[in-house]
Tab-separated table of C-alpha atoms in Angstrom:
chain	number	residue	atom	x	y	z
A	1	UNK	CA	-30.383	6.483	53.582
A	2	UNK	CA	-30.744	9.735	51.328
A	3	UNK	CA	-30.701	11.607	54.206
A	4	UNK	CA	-27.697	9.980	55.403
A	5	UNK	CA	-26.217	11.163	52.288
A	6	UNK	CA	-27.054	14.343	52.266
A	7	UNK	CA	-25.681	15.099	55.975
A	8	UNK	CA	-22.356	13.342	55.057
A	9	UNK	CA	-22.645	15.783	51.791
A	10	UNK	CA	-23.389	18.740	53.866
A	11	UNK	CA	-20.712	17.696	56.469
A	12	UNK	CA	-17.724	17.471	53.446
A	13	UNK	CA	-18.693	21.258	52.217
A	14	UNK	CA	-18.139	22.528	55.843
A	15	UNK	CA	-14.814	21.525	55.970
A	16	UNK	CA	-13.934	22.405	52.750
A	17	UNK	CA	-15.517	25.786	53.522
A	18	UNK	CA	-13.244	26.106	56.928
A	19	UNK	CA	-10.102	24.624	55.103
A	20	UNK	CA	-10.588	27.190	52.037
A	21	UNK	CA	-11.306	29.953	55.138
A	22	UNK	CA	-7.518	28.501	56.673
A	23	UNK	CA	-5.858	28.744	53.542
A	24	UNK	CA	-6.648	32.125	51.764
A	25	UNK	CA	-5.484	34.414	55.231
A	26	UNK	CA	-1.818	31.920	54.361
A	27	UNK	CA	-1.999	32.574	50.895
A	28	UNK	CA	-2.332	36.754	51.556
A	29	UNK	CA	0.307	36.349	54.490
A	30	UNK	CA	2.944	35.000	52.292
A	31	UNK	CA	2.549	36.851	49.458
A	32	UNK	CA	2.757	40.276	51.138
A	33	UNK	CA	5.715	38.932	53.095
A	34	UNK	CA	7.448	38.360	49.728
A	35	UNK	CA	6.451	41.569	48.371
A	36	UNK	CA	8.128	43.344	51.455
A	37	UNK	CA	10.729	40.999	50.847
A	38	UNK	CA	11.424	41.916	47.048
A	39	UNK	CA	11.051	45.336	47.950
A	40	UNK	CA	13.796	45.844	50.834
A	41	UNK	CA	15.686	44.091	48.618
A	42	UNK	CA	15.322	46.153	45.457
A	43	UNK	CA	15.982	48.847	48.022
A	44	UNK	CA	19.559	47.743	48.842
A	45	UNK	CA	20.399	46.827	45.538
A	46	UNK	CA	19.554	50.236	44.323
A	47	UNK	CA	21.402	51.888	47.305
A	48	UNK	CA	24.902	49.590	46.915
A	49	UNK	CA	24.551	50.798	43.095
A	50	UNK	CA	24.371	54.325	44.318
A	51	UNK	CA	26.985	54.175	46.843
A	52	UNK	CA	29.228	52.615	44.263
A	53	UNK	CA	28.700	55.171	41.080
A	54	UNK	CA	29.740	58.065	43.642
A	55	UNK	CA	32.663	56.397	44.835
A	56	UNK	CA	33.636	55.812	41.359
A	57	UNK	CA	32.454	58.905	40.430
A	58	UNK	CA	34.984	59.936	43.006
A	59	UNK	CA	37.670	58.121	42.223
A	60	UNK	CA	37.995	58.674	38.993
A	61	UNK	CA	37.469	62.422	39.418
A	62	UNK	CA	40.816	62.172	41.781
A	63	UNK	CA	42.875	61.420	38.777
A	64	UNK	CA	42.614	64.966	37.006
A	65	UNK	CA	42.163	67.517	40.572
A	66	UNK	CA	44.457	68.981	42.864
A	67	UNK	CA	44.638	70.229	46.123
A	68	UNK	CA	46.545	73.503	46.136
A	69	UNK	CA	46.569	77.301	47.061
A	70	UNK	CA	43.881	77.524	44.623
A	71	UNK	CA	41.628	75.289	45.756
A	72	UNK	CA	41.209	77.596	49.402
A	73	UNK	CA	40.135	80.266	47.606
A	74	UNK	CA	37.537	78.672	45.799
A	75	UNK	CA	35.777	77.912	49.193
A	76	UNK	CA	33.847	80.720	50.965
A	77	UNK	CA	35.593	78.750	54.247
A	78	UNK	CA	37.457	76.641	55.585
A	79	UNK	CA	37.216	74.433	58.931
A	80	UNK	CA	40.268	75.098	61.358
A	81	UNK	CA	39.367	72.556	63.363
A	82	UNK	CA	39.143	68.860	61.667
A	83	UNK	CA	37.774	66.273	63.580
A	84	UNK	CA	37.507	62.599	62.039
A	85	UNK	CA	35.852	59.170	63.412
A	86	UNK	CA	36.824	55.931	62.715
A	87	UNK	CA	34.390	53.390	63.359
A	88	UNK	CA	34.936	50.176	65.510
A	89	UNK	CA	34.357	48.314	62.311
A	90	UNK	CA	36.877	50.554	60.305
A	91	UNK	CA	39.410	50.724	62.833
A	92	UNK	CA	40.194	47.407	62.688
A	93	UNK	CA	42.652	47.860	59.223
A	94	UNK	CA	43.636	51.890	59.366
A	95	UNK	CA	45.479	52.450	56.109
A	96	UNK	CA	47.655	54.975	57.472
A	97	UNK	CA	48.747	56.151	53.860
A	98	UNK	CA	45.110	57.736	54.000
A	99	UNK	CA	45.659	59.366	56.893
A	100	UNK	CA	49.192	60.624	55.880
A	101	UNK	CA	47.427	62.561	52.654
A	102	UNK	CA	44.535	63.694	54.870
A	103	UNK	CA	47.839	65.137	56.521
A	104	UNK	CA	48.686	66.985	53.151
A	105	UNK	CA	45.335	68.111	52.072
A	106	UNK	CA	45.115	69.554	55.575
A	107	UNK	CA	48.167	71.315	55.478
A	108	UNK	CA	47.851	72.275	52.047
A	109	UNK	CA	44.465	74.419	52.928
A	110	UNK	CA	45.659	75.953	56.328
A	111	UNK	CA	43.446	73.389	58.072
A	112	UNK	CA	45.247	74.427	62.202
A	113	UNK	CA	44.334	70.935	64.070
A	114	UNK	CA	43.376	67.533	63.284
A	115	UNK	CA	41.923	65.164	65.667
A	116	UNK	CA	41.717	61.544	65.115
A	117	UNK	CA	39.337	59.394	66.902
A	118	UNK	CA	39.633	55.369	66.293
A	119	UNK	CA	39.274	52.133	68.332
A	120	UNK	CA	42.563	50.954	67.145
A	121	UNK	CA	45.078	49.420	69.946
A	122	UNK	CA	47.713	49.586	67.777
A	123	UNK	CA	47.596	52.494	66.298
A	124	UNK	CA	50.292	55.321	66.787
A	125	UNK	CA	49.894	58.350	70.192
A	126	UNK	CA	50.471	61.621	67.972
A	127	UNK	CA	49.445	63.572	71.303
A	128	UNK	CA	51.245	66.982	71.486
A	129	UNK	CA	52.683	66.656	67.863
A	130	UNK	CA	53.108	69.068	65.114
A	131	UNK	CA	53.026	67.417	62.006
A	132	UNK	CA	53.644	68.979	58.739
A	133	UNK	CA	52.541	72.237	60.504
A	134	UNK	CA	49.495	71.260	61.870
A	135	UNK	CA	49.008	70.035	65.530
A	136	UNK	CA	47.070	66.301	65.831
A	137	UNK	CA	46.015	64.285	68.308
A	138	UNK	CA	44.653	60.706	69.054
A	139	UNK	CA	41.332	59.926	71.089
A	140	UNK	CA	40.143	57.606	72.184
A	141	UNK	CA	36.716	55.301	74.383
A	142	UNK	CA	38.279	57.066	77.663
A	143	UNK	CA	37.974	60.787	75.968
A	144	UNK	CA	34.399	60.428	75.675
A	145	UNK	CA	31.062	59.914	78.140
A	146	UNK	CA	33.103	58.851	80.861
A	147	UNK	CA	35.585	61.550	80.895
A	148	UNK	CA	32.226	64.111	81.041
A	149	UNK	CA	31.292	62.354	84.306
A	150	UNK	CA	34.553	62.618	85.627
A	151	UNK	CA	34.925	66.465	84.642
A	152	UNK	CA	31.324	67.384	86.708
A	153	UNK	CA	32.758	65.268	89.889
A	154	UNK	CA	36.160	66.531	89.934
A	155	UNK	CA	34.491	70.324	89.645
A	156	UNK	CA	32.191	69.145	92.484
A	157	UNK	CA	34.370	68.135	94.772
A	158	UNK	CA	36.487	71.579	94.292
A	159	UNK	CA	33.465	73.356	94.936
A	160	UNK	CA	33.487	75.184	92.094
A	161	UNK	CA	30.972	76.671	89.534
A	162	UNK	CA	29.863	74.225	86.927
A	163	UNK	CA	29.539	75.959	83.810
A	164	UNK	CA	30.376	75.062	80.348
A	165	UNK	CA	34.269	77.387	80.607
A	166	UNK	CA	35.296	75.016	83.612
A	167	UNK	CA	34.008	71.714	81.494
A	168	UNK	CA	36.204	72.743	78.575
A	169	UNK	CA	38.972	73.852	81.460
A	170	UNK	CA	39.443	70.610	83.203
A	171	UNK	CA	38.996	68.559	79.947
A	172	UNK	CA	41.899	70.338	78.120
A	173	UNK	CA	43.701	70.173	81.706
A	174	UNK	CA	43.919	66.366	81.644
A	175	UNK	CA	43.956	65.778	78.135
A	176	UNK	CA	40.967	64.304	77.287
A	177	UNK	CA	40.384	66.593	74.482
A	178	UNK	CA	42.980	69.405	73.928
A	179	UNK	CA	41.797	71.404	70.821
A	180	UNK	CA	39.343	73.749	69.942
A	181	UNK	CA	35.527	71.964	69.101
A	182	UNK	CA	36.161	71.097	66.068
A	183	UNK	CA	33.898	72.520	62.854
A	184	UNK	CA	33.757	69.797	60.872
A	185	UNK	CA	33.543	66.332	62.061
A	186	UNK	CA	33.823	63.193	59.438
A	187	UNK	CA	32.523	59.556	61.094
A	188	UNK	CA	33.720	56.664	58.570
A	189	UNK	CA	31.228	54.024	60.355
A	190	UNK	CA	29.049	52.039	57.198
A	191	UNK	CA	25.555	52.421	56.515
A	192	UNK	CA	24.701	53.188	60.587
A	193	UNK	CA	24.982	56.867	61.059
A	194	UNK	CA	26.400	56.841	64.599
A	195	UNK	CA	28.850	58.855	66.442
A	196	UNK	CA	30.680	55.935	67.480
A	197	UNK	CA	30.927	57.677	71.107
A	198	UNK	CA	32.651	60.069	69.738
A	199	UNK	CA	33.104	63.207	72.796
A	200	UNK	CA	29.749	64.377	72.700
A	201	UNK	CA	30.884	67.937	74.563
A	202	UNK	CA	32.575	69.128	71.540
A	203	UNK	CA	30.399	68.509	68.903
A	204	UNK	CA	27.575	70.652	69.800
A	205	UNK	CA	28.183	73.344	66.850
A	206	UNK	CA	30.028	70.790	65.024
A	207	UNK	CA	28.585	70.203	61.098
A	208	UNK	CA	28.639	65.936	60.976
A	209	UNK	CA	29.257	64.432	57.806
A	210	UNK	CA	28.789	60.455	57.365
A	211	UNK	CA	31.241	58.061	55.165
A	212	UNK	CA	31.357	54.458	54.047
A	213	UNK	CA	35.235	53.945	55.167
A	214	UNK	CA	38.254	56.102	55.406
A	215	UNK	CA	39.900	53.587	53.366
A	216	UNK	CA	37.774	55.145	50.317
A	217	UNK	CA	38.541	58.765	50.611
A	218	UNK	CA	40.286	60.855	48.171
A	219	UNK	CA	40.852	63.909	47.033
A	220	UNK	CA	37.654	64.455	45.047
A	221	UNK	CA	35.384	63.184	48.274
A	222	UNK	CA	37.198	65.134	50.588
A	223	UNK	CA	36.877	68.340	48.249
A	224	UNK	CA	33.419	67.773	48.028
A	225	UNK	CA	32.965	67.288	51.785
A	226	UNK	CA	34.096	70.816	52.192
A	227	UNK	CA	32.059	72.144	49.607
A	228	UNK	CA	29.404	71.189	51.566
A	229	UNK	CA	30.329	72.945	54.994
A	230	UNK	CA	31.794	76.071	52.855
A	231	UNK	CA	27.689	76.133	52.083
A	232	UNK	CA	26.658	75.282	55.609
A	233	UNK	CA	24.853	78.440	57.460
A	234	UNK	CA	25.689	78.375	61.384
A	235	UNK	CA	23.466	80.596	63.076
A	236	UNK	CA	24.233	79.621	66.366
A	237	UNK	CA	20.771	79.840	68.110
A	238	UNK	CA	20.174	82.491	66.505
């Protein structure tokens, strides 16, 4: 009988042994999954609190500065070539107010050409337009990868060369991009940096610059912005 006992003893500490061996690996699973937890999510708390003290920062800073004569000679230099993308998120509500003062600020500091890429159906062709002295255009989806593939076959089936001159040539030719590369290129897209698919055969010396939305730029930002390329050293592969 005692030994009885003493099996059915033995028998009760192996399976609280096993069950304890079950429960600790549980116990270490969840509490490192809510430490990873806690700690993306401290992450993006103290990243939105970033993002908005500098667009406050910003804002507020666009109350008291102007952009005038002045302002261009304060930079080392300037891009002549603005290109800006507009997200497929952002695109869906363009406050075109924004993009008439991007207009302004352009004009105002001798900026030549302004290039607007978007995903918006609606929104207005300025192709072959010179507005407020500085010539714009609209792109769109069909001005970027495919429009490279078409460019190569088009060249092949002429028989001709394929070098980067006739790329650029047949391009401008049926108006899939009609400026210079631009120098400065501004994607309003969220947190992803992504081009969007913006024309990846203009960009290659082009200094990128990532924004929450265009709805959110101002004066200050947009100073600031070209600040930052006025710094920027290009060597060019050199």
């Amino acid at each position: 009988m005692k030994e009885k006992n003493l099996h059915s003893f033995d028998s009760i500490d192996s399976i609280a042994v096993i069950d304890e061996d079950r429960t600790m690996p549980s116990i270490v699973n969840f509490v490192c999954r809510l430490m990873l937890i806690l700690s993306h999510s401290l992450f993006w708390l103290l990243k939105l609190t970033n993002i908005y003290f500098i667009n406050l920062y910003h804002h507020l800073r666009s109350h008291w500065i102007n952009i005038d004569s002045q302002t261009k000679s304060n930079l080392s230099r300037v891009p002549m070539n603005l290109a800006i993308c507009i997200g497929l998120e952002d695109s869906k509500i363009i406050d075109m107010n924004i993009i008439g003062q991007l207009l302004c600020w352009c004009q105002t500091l001798s900026i030549k050409t302004l290039t607007i890429y978007h995903y918006c159906d609606a929104f207005p062709e300025l192709n072959n337009n010179t507005l407020n002295g500085i010539e714009v255009q609209t792109i769109s989806l069909s001005s970027s990868h495919q429009s490279l593939i078409e460019s190569v076959r088009k060249i092949c089936q002429q028989k001709l060369p394929i070098t980067s001159e006739q790329i650029s040539q047949y391009l401008r030719q049926q108006g899939y991009y009609k400026f210079d590369d631009p120098d400065l290129l501004i994607c309003f897209n969220g947190d992803q940096r992504s081009l969007q698919a913006f024309p990846p055969w203009q960009i290659r010396l082009t200094e990128i610059v990532f924004l929450q939305s265009h709805r959110l730029l101002n004066k200050s930002q947009f100073l600031y912005i070209l600040k930052q390329f006025s710094r920027c050293e290009q060597r060019f592969g050199k």
